[in-house]
Amino acid sequence: MKKNIYFNHDGGVDDLISLFLLLQMDNVELTGVSVIPADCYLEPAMFASRKIIDRFGNGGVDVAESNSRGKNPFPKDWRMHAFYVDALPLLNESGKVITPVADKPAHLHIIETLRATEGKTTLLFTGPLTDLARALDIDPTIEEKVERLVWMGGTFREEGNVHEPEHDGTAEWNVFWDPEAAARVWESGIEIDLVALESTNQVPLTLDVRERWASERKHIGVDFLGQCYAMVPPLVHFSTNSTYYLWDVLTTAFVGKSDLVKVQTVNSIVLTEGASQGRTAETADGRPVNVVYDVDRDAFFDYMTELAKKA
Ligand code: AGV
Ligand code: CA
């Protein structure tokens, strides 16, 4: 039995690699894709997504553009990454783009696709939750069609990954971009699996992983991993907020193979105002979320590399 997956992402290197890996999973039926211009620019992220589906998928899926806007913009340097992926020769060899752009904006595309898909669908989100929050506002009955939400977002550690003026550093970026959207989804009855910084911090992109991909680059999919991650080079002599983790790829791998991680229930709220905005905070009377807090690192990297070899 294949799981229905609807994927909403925001065009970072790890978002686009996630799309590539989803297309290699035998146990996944990808029902729809949409792109939100949060940690990316929309045009190159749309083209890159469509070209990845052309190159590595079997067709039958369209890609919707989001017209959502966030409260706290991502740094431009990070948003540029989608241009680099879109420009890769591997994705431009055919000289054409076949996968269509959906005729509806992402939040309406979510509603339409959930309704048109038989049975329930797992929502996989690797950027902010704005499109889902808007979809729920328009049609709350879609909750019935949602199996669960698997989201890369949040943390219950003291340190988040937002280092911005007027912020205290406790938030994770996907929440911070649009805190109200996360708070709206928290109000819903949807079961939420949170792949939080607790686990993603355990999968930094280290040199040994890059070397492994280099040594196995005779497989076109493994070469694609190496080429994409070469766009986010390591800063080896000091740790900054530009250290790259496999945030979204871990989230996607969890969908394909849930026994890679450990999960624990936490009652929480999303803070929407002030210096801690975007922080997910544990509180006894908060709504329960399933937090992925631990991962078998070696098994995770083996799984993603083996998936890439199937391409
Ligand atoms: O907070 C992690 C989220 C993930 O969805 N993104 C990147 C992943 O796609 C934002 C982000 C945090 N630190 C970053 C990010 C960095 N150093 N470079 C690019 N994006
Ligand atoms: Ca992302």
CSV table of C-alpha atoms and ligand atoms in Angstrom, one decimal:
chain,number,residue,atom,x,y,z
A,1,MET,CA,0.0,0.0,0.0
A,2,LYS,CA,1.3,3.4,-1.1
A,3,LYS,CA,0.9,6.5,1.1
A,4,ASN,CA,-0.6,9.5,-0.5
A,5,ILE,CA,1.7,12.5,0.0
A,6,TYR,CA,1.1,16.1,-0.8
A,7,PHE,CA,4.3,18.1,-0.7
A,8,ASN,CA,4.6,21.9,0.0
A,9,HIS,CA,8.1,23.2,0.1
A,10,ASP,CA,10.1,26.5,-0.1
A,11,GLY,CA,12.8,25.8,-2.7
A,12,GLY,CA,15.9,25.4,-0.6
A,13,VAL,CA,18.6,22.9,-1.6
A,14,ASP,CA,17.2,20.4,1.0
A,15,ASP,CA,13.6,21.1,-0.1
A,16,LEU,CA,14.5,20.3,-3.7
A,17,ILE,CA,16.5,17.2,-2.7
A,18,SER,CA,13.5,16.1,-0.7
A,19,LEU,CA,11.3,16.3,-3.9
A,20,PHE,CA,13.9,14.2,-5.7
A,21,LEU,CA,14.0,11.6,-3.0
A,22,LEU,CA,10.1,11.4,-2.7
A,23,LEU,CA,10.1,10.5,-6.4
A,24,GLN,CA,12.4,7.5,-5.6
A,25,MET,CA,10.2,6.1,-2.8
A,26,ASP,CA,8.3,2.9,-3.7
A,27,ASN,CA,5.9,3.3,-0.8
A,28,VAL,CA,4.9,6.9,-1.7
A,29,GLU,CA,2.2,8.2,-4.2
A,30,LEU,CA,3.0,11.9,-4.7
A,31,THR,CA,-0.4,13.5,-5.3
A,32,GLY,CA,0.6,17.2,-5.6
A,33,VAL,CA,3.4,19.7,-5.1
A,34,SER,CA,3.4,23.4,-4.3
A,35,VAL,CA,6.1,26.0,-3.8
A,36,ILE,CA,6.0,28.9,-1.4
A,37,PRO,CA,8.5,31.8,-1.8
A,38,ALA,CA,9.8,31.8,1.7
A,39,ASP,CA,13.5,30.5,1.7
A,40,CYS,CA,13.6,30.9,-2.1
A,41,TYR,CA,12.6,33.0,-5.0
A,42,LEU,CA,9.5,31.6,-6.6
A,43,GLU,CA,10.4,31.5,-10.3
A,44,PRO,CA,13.6,29.4,-10.1
A,45,ALA,CA,12.1,27.2,-7.4
A,46,MET,CA,9.1,26.4,-9.6
A,47,PHE,CA,11.3,25.7,-12.6
A,48,ALA,CA,13.7,23.5,-10.5
A,49,SER,CA,10.8,21.5,-9.1
A,50,ARG,CA,9.2,20.9,-12.5
A,51,LYS,CA,12.6,19.9,-14.0
A,52,ILE,CA,13.3,17.5,-11.1
A,53,ILE,CA,9.9,15.8,-11.7
A,54,ASP,CA,10.6,15.7,-15.5
A,55,ARG,CA,14.0,14.2,-14.9
A,56,PHE,CA,13.4,11.8,-12.0
A,57,GLY,CA,9.6,11.2,-11.9
A,58,ASN,CA,7.0,9.5,-14.0
A,59,GLY,CA,4.7,12.5,-14.7
A,60,GLY,CA,1.2,12.8,-13.5
A,61,VAL,CA,1.8,15.5,-11.0
A,62,ASP,CA,1.6,19.3,-11.4
A,63,VAL,CA,3.2,22.0,-9.3
A,64,ALA,CA,1.3,25.0,-7.9
A,65,GLU,CA,2.7,28.4,-7.1
A,66,SER,CA,1.9,30.0,-3.7
A,67,ASN,CA,1.0,33.6,-3.5
A,68,SER,CA,1.5,33.7,0.3
A,69,ARG,CA,3.6,36.3,2.0
A,70,GLY,CA,5.3,36.0,5.4
A,71,LYS,CA,5.9,38.4,8.2
A,72,ASN,CA,9.7,37.9,8.6
A,73,PRO,CA,11.6,37.5,5.3
A,74,PHE,CA,14.4,35.0,4.8
A,75,PRO,CA,17.9,36.4,4.0
A,76,LYS,CA,18.5,37.0,0.3
A,77,ASP,CA,21.6,34.8,0.2
A,78,TRP,CA,19.7,31.8,1.2
A,79,ARG,CA,16.8,32.6,-1.2
A,80,MET,CA,19.3,32.6,-4.1
A,81,HIS,CA,20.0,28.8,-3.8
A,82,ALA,CA,17.0,27.8,-6.0
A,83,PHE,CA,18.6,29.7,-8.9
A,84,TYR,CA,21.8,27.5,-8.6
A,85,VAL,CA,19.8,24.3,-8.6
A,86,ASP,CA,17.6,25.4,-11.6
A,87,ALA,CA,20.8,26.2,-13.6
A,88,LEU,CA,22.3,22.7,-13.2
A,89,PRO,CA,23.1,21.1,-16.6
A,90,LEU,CA,21.6,17.8,-15.4
A,91,LEU,CA,18.2,19.4,-15.1
A,92,ASN,CA,18.5,21.3,-18.4
A,93,GLU,CA,19.8,18.5,-20.7
A,94,SER,CA,16.4,18.0,-22.5
A,95,GLY,CA,16.0,21.8,-23.2
A,96,LYS,CA,12.3,21.7,-22.3
A,97,VAL,CA,10.0,21.7,-19.3
A,98,ILE,CA,7.0,19.3,-19.4
A,99,THR,CA,5.5,19.1,-15.8
A,100,PRO,CA,2.7,21.7,-15.8
A,101,VAL,CA,2.1,24.6,-13.5
A,102,ALA,CA,-1.3,24.2,-11.7
A,103,ASP,CA,-4.1,26.5,-12.6
A,104,LYS,CA,-4.7,27.5,-9.0
A,105,PRO,CA,-2.6,29.1,-6.2
A,106,ALA,CA,-1.1,26.7,-3.7
A,107,HIS,CA,-3.6,27.1,-0.9
A,108,LEU,CA,-6.5,26.3,-3.3
A,109,HIS,CA,-4.5,23.5,-4.9
A,110,ILE,CA,-4.1,21.9,-1.5
A,111,ILE,CA,-7.9,21.9,-1.1
A,112,GLU,CA,-8.6,20.6,-4.6
A,113,THR,CA,-6.0,17.9,-4.4
A,114,LEU,CA,-7.1,16.6,-1.0
A,115,ARG,CA,-10.7,16.5,-2.2
A,116,ALA,CA,-9.8,14.7,-5.5
A,117,THR,CA,-7.6,12.1,-3.9
A,118,GLU,CA,-9.3,8.9,-2.7
A,119,GLY,CA,-8.7,8.3,1.0
A,120,LYS,CA,-6.5,10.3,3.2
A,121,THR,CA,-3.3,12.2,2.4
A,122,THR,CA,-0.3,12.9,4.5
A,123,LEU,CA,0.8,16.6,4.2
A,124,LEU,CA,4.6,17.0,4.0
A,125,PHE,CA,5.6,20.6,4.6
A,126,THR,CA,9.3,21.7,4.6
A,127,GLY,CA,8.7,25.5,4.6
A,128,PRO,CA,6.3,27.7,6.5
A,129,LEU,CA,2.7,26.7,7.1
A,130,THR,CA,1.0,29.7,5.4
A,131,ASP,CA,-0.6,27.8,2.5
A,132,LEU,CA,-2.1,25.2,4.9
A,133,ALA,CA,-3.4,27.9,7.3
A,134,ARG,CA,-5.1,29.7,4.4
A,135,ALA,CA,-6.6,26.4,3.1
A,136,LEU,CA,-8.0,25.6,6.6
A,137,ASP,CA,-9.5,29.1,6.8
A,138,ILE,CA,-11.3,28.7,3.5
A,139,ASP,CA,-12.4,25.1,4.0
A,140,PRO,CA,-11.9,23.6,7.5
A,141,THR,CA,-13.6,20.4,6.3
A,142,ILE,CA,-10.4,19.3,4.5
A,143,GLU,CA,-9.2,18.2,8.0
A,144,GLU,CA,-11.2,15.0,7.3
A,145,LYS,CA,-9.0,14.3,4.3
A,146,VAL,CA,-5.7,14.7,6.1
A,147,GLU,CA,-4.0,11.7,7.6
A,148,ARG,CA,-1.4,13.8,9.4
A,149,LEU,CA,0.9,16.8,8.9
A,150,VAL,CA,4.7,16.1,8.9
A,151,TRP,CA,6.4,19.4,9.3
A,152,MET,CA,10.0,20.5,9.5
A,153,GLY,CA,9.7,23.2,12.0
A,154,GLY,CA,10.1,24.4,15.6
A,155,THR,CA,12.3,23.4,18.5
A,156,PHE,CA,11.9,23.1,22.3
A,157,ARG,CA,15.6,23.7,22.8
A,158,GLU,CA,16.7,27.1,24.3
A,159,GLU,CA,18.5,27.9,21.0
A,160,GLY,CA,16.6,28.1,17.8
A,161,ASN,CA,18.2,29.0,14.5
A,162,VAL,CA,17.0,32.6,13.9
A,163,HIS,CA,19.7,35.2,14.4
A,164,GLU,CA,18.0,38.4,13.5
A,165,PRO,CA,17.7,41.9,15.1
A,166,GLU,CA,14.9,42.3,17.5
A,167,HIS,CA,14.7,38.6,18.2
A,168,ASP,CA,15.9,36.5,21.1
A,169,GLY,CA,17.0,33.5,19.0
A,170,THR,CA,14.6,31.0,20.4
A,171,ALA,CA,12.6,30.4,17.2
A,172,GLU,CA,13.2,28.0,14.2
A,173,TRP,CA,12.9,29.8,10.8
A,174,ASN,CA,9.9,28.0,9.3
A,175,VAL,CA,7.8,29.1,12.3
A,176,PHE,CA,9.4,32.6,12.4
A,177,TRP,CA,8.6,33.4,8.8
A,178,ASP,CA,4.8,33.2,9.6
A,179,PRO,CA,4.1,32.5,13.3
A,180,GLU,CA,0.4,33.2,12.9
A,181,ALA,CA,0.1,30.4,10.3
A,182,ALA,CA,1.7,27.9,12.6
A,183,ALA,CA,-0.6,29.0,15.4
A,184,ARG,CA,-3.6,28.6,13.1
A,185,VAL,CA,-2.6,25.0,12.3
A,186,TRP,CA,-2.1,24.3,16.0
A,187,GLU,CA,-5.8,25.2,16.4
A,188,SER,CA,-6.8,22.5,14.0
A,189,GLY,CA,-7.5,18.9,14.8
A,190,ILE,CA,-4.8,17.7,12.5
A,191,GLU,CA,-2.3,15.2,13.9
A,192,ILE,CA,1.1,17.0,13.8
A,193,ASP,CA,4.6,15.3,13.5
A,194,LEU,CA,7.2,17.9,14.1
A,195,VAL,CA,10.7,17.2,12.8
A,196,ALA,CA,12.3,19.8,15.1
A,197,LEU,CA,15.9,21.1,15.5
A,198,GLU,CA,16.4,18.5,18.2
A,199,SER,CA,16.7,15.8,15.5
A,200,THR,CA,17.9,17.9,12.5
A,201,ASN,CA,20.8,19.2,14.6
A,202,GLN,CA,22.0,15.6,14.6
A,203,VAL,CA,22.4,15.5,10.8
A,204,PRO,CA,24.8,18.3,9.8
A,205,LEU,CA,26.3,18.1,6.4
A,206,THR,CA,29.8,16.9,7.3
A,207,LEU,CA,32.8,16.4,5.1
A,208,ASP,CA,32.6,12.6,5.3
A,209,VAL,CA,29.1,12.7,3.8
A,210,ARG,CA,30.3,14.9,0.9
A,211,GLU,CA,33.2,12.5,0.3
A,212,ARG,CA,30.9,9.5,0.2
A,213,TRP,CA,28.7,11.2,-2.4
A,214,ALA,CA,31.8,12.2,-4.4
A,215,SER,CA,33.1,8.6,-4.4
A,216,GLU,CA,29.7,7.2,-5.5
A,217,ARG,CA,29.0,9.9,-8.1
A,218,LYS,CA,28.9,7.3,-10.9
A,219,HIS,CA,25.3,6.9,-9.9
A,220,ILE,CA,23.5,9.9,-11.4
A,221,GLY,CA,21.3,10.4,-8.4
A,222,VAL,CA,24.2,10.5,-6.0
A,223,ASP,CA,26.0,12.9,-8.3
A,224,PHE,CA,22.9,15.1,-8.1
A,225,LEU,CA,23.1,15.1,-4.3
A,226,GLY,CA,26.7,16.1,-4.4
A,227,GLN,CA,26.2,18.8,-7.0
A,228,CYS,CA,23.3,20.4,-5.1
A,229,TYR,CA,25.0,20.4,-1.8
A,230,ALA,CA,28.1,21.9,-3.3
A,231,MET,CA,26.0,25.1,-3.5
A,232,VAL,CA,26.1,25.3,0.3
A,233,PRO,CA,29.8,24.8,1.0
A,234,PRO,CA,31.0,24.1,4.6
A,235,LEU,CA,32.6,26.7,6.8
A,236,VAL,CA,35.0,24.4,8.5
A,237,HIS,CA,36.9,26.8,10.8
A,238,PHE,CA,34.0,28.3,12.6
A,239,SER,CA,30.4,27.4,13.2
A,240,THR,CA,27.8,30.0,12.2
A,241,ASN,CA,24.2,30.0,11.3
A,242,SER,CA,25.2,29.1,7.8
A,243,THR,CA,26.1,25.5,8.8
A,244,TYR,CA,23.9,23.4,6.7
A,245,TYR,CA,21.8,20.6,8.2
A,246,LEU,CA,19.6,18.0,6.3
A,247,TRP,CA,16.5,19.5,8.0
A,248,ASP,CA,14.0,18.8,5.2
A,249,VAL,CA,15.6,15.6,4.0
A,250,LEU,CA,15.3,14.1,7.4
A,251,THR,CA,11.6,15.2,7.5
A,252,THR,CA,11.1,13.5,4.1
A,253,ALA,CA,13.0,10.4,5.1
A,254,PHE,CA,10.8,10.1,8.1
A,255,VAL,CA,7.8,9.9,5.8
A,256,GLY,CA,9.4,7.0,3.9
A,257,LYS,CA,11.0,5.2,6.8
A,258,SER,CA,9.7,6.1,10.2
A,259,ASP,CA,11.9,3.8,12.2
A,260,LEU,CA,14.9,6.1,11.6
A,261,VAL,CA,13.8,8.3,14.5
A,262,LYS,CA,12.4,8.6,18.0
A,263,VAL,CA,9.3,10.5,18.8
A,264,GLN,CA,7.8,11.9,21.9
A,265,THR,CA,4.6,13.8,22.6
A,266,VAL,CA,4.8,17.4,23.8
A,267,ASN,CA,2.0,19.9,24.6
A,268,SER,CA,2.9,23.2,23.1
A,269,ILE,CA,1.8,26.6,21.9
A,270,VAL,CA,3.3,28.9,19.2
A,271,LEU,CA,4.3,32.4,20.3
A,272,THR,CA,3.2,35.0,17.7
A,273,GLU,CA,4.3,38.4,19.2
A,274,GLY,CA,7.5,40.1,20.4
A,275,ALA,CA,11.1,39.0,20.7
A,276,SER,CA,10.3,35.3,20.9
A,277,GLN,CA,7.8,35.3,18.0
A,278,GLY,CA,8.0,32.0,16.1
A,279,ARG,CA,9.0,30.0,19.2
A,280,THR,CA,7.3,26.8,19.9
A,281,ALA,CA,7.0,26.5,23.7
A,282,GLU,CA,6.1,23.5,25.9
A,283,THR,CA,3.0,24.2,28.2
A,284,ALA,CA,0.9,21.7,30.1
A,285,ASP,CA,-2.3,22.9,28.5
A,286,GLY,CA,-0.9,23.3,25.0
A,287,ARG,CA,-1.9,21.1,22.0
A,288,PRO,CA,-0.1,17.8,21.6
A,289,VAL,CA,2.4,17.4,18.9
A,290,ASN,CA,4.7,14.4,18.1
A,291,VAL,CA,8.2,15.7,18.3
A,292,VAL,CA,10.9,13.8,16.4
A,293,TYR,CA,13.8,14.4,18.9
A,294,ASP,CA,16.4,11.7,17.9
A,295,VAL,CA,17.7,10.0,14.8
A,296,ASP,CA,19.9,7.1,13.8
A,297,ARG,CA,22.3,9.3,11.8
A,298,ASP,CA,24.1,6.6,9.9
A,299,ALA,CA,20.9,4.8,9.0
A,300,PHE,CA,19.5,8.1,7.7
A,301,PHE,CA,22.5,8.9,5.5
A,302,ASP,CA,22.5,5.3,4.2
A,303,TYR,CA,18.7,5.4,3.4
A,304,MET,CA,18.9,8.7,1.5
A,305,THR,CA,22.0,7.6,-0.5
A,306,GLU,CA,20.4,4.3,-1.4
A,307,LEU,CA,17.3,6.1,-2.5
A,308,ALA,CA,19.4,8.4,-4.7
A,309,LYS,CA,21.1,5.3,-6.3
A,310,LYS,CA,17.7,4.2,-7.6
A,311,ALA,CA,17.4,7.3,-9.8
B,1,AGV,O1,15.2,26.2,9.5
B,1,AGV,C1,15.4,25.2,8.6
B,1,AGV,C2,14.7,25.5,7.3
B,1,AGV,C3,14.6,24.2,6.5
B,1,AGV,O2,13.3,24.0,5.9
B,1,AGV,N1,15.3,26.4,6.3
B,1,AGV,C4,16.3,25.6,5.6
B,1,AGV,C5,15.6,24.3,5.4
B,1,AGV,O3,15.1,24.2,4.1
B,1,AGV,C6,15.8,27.7,6.8
B,1,AGV,C7,17.3,27.9,7.2
B,1,AGV,C8,17.8,27.9,8.4
B,1,AGV,N2,19.2,28.0,8.3
B,1,AGV,C9,19.5,28.1,7.0
B,1,AGV,C10,18.3,28.0,6.3
B,1,AGV,C11,20.7,28.3,6.3
B,1,AGV,N3,21.9,28.4,6.9
B,1,AGV,N4,20.7,28.3,4.9
B,1,AGV,C12,19.5,28.2,4.3
B,1,AGV,N5,18.3,28.1,4.9
B,2,CA,CA,12.7,24.4,3.6
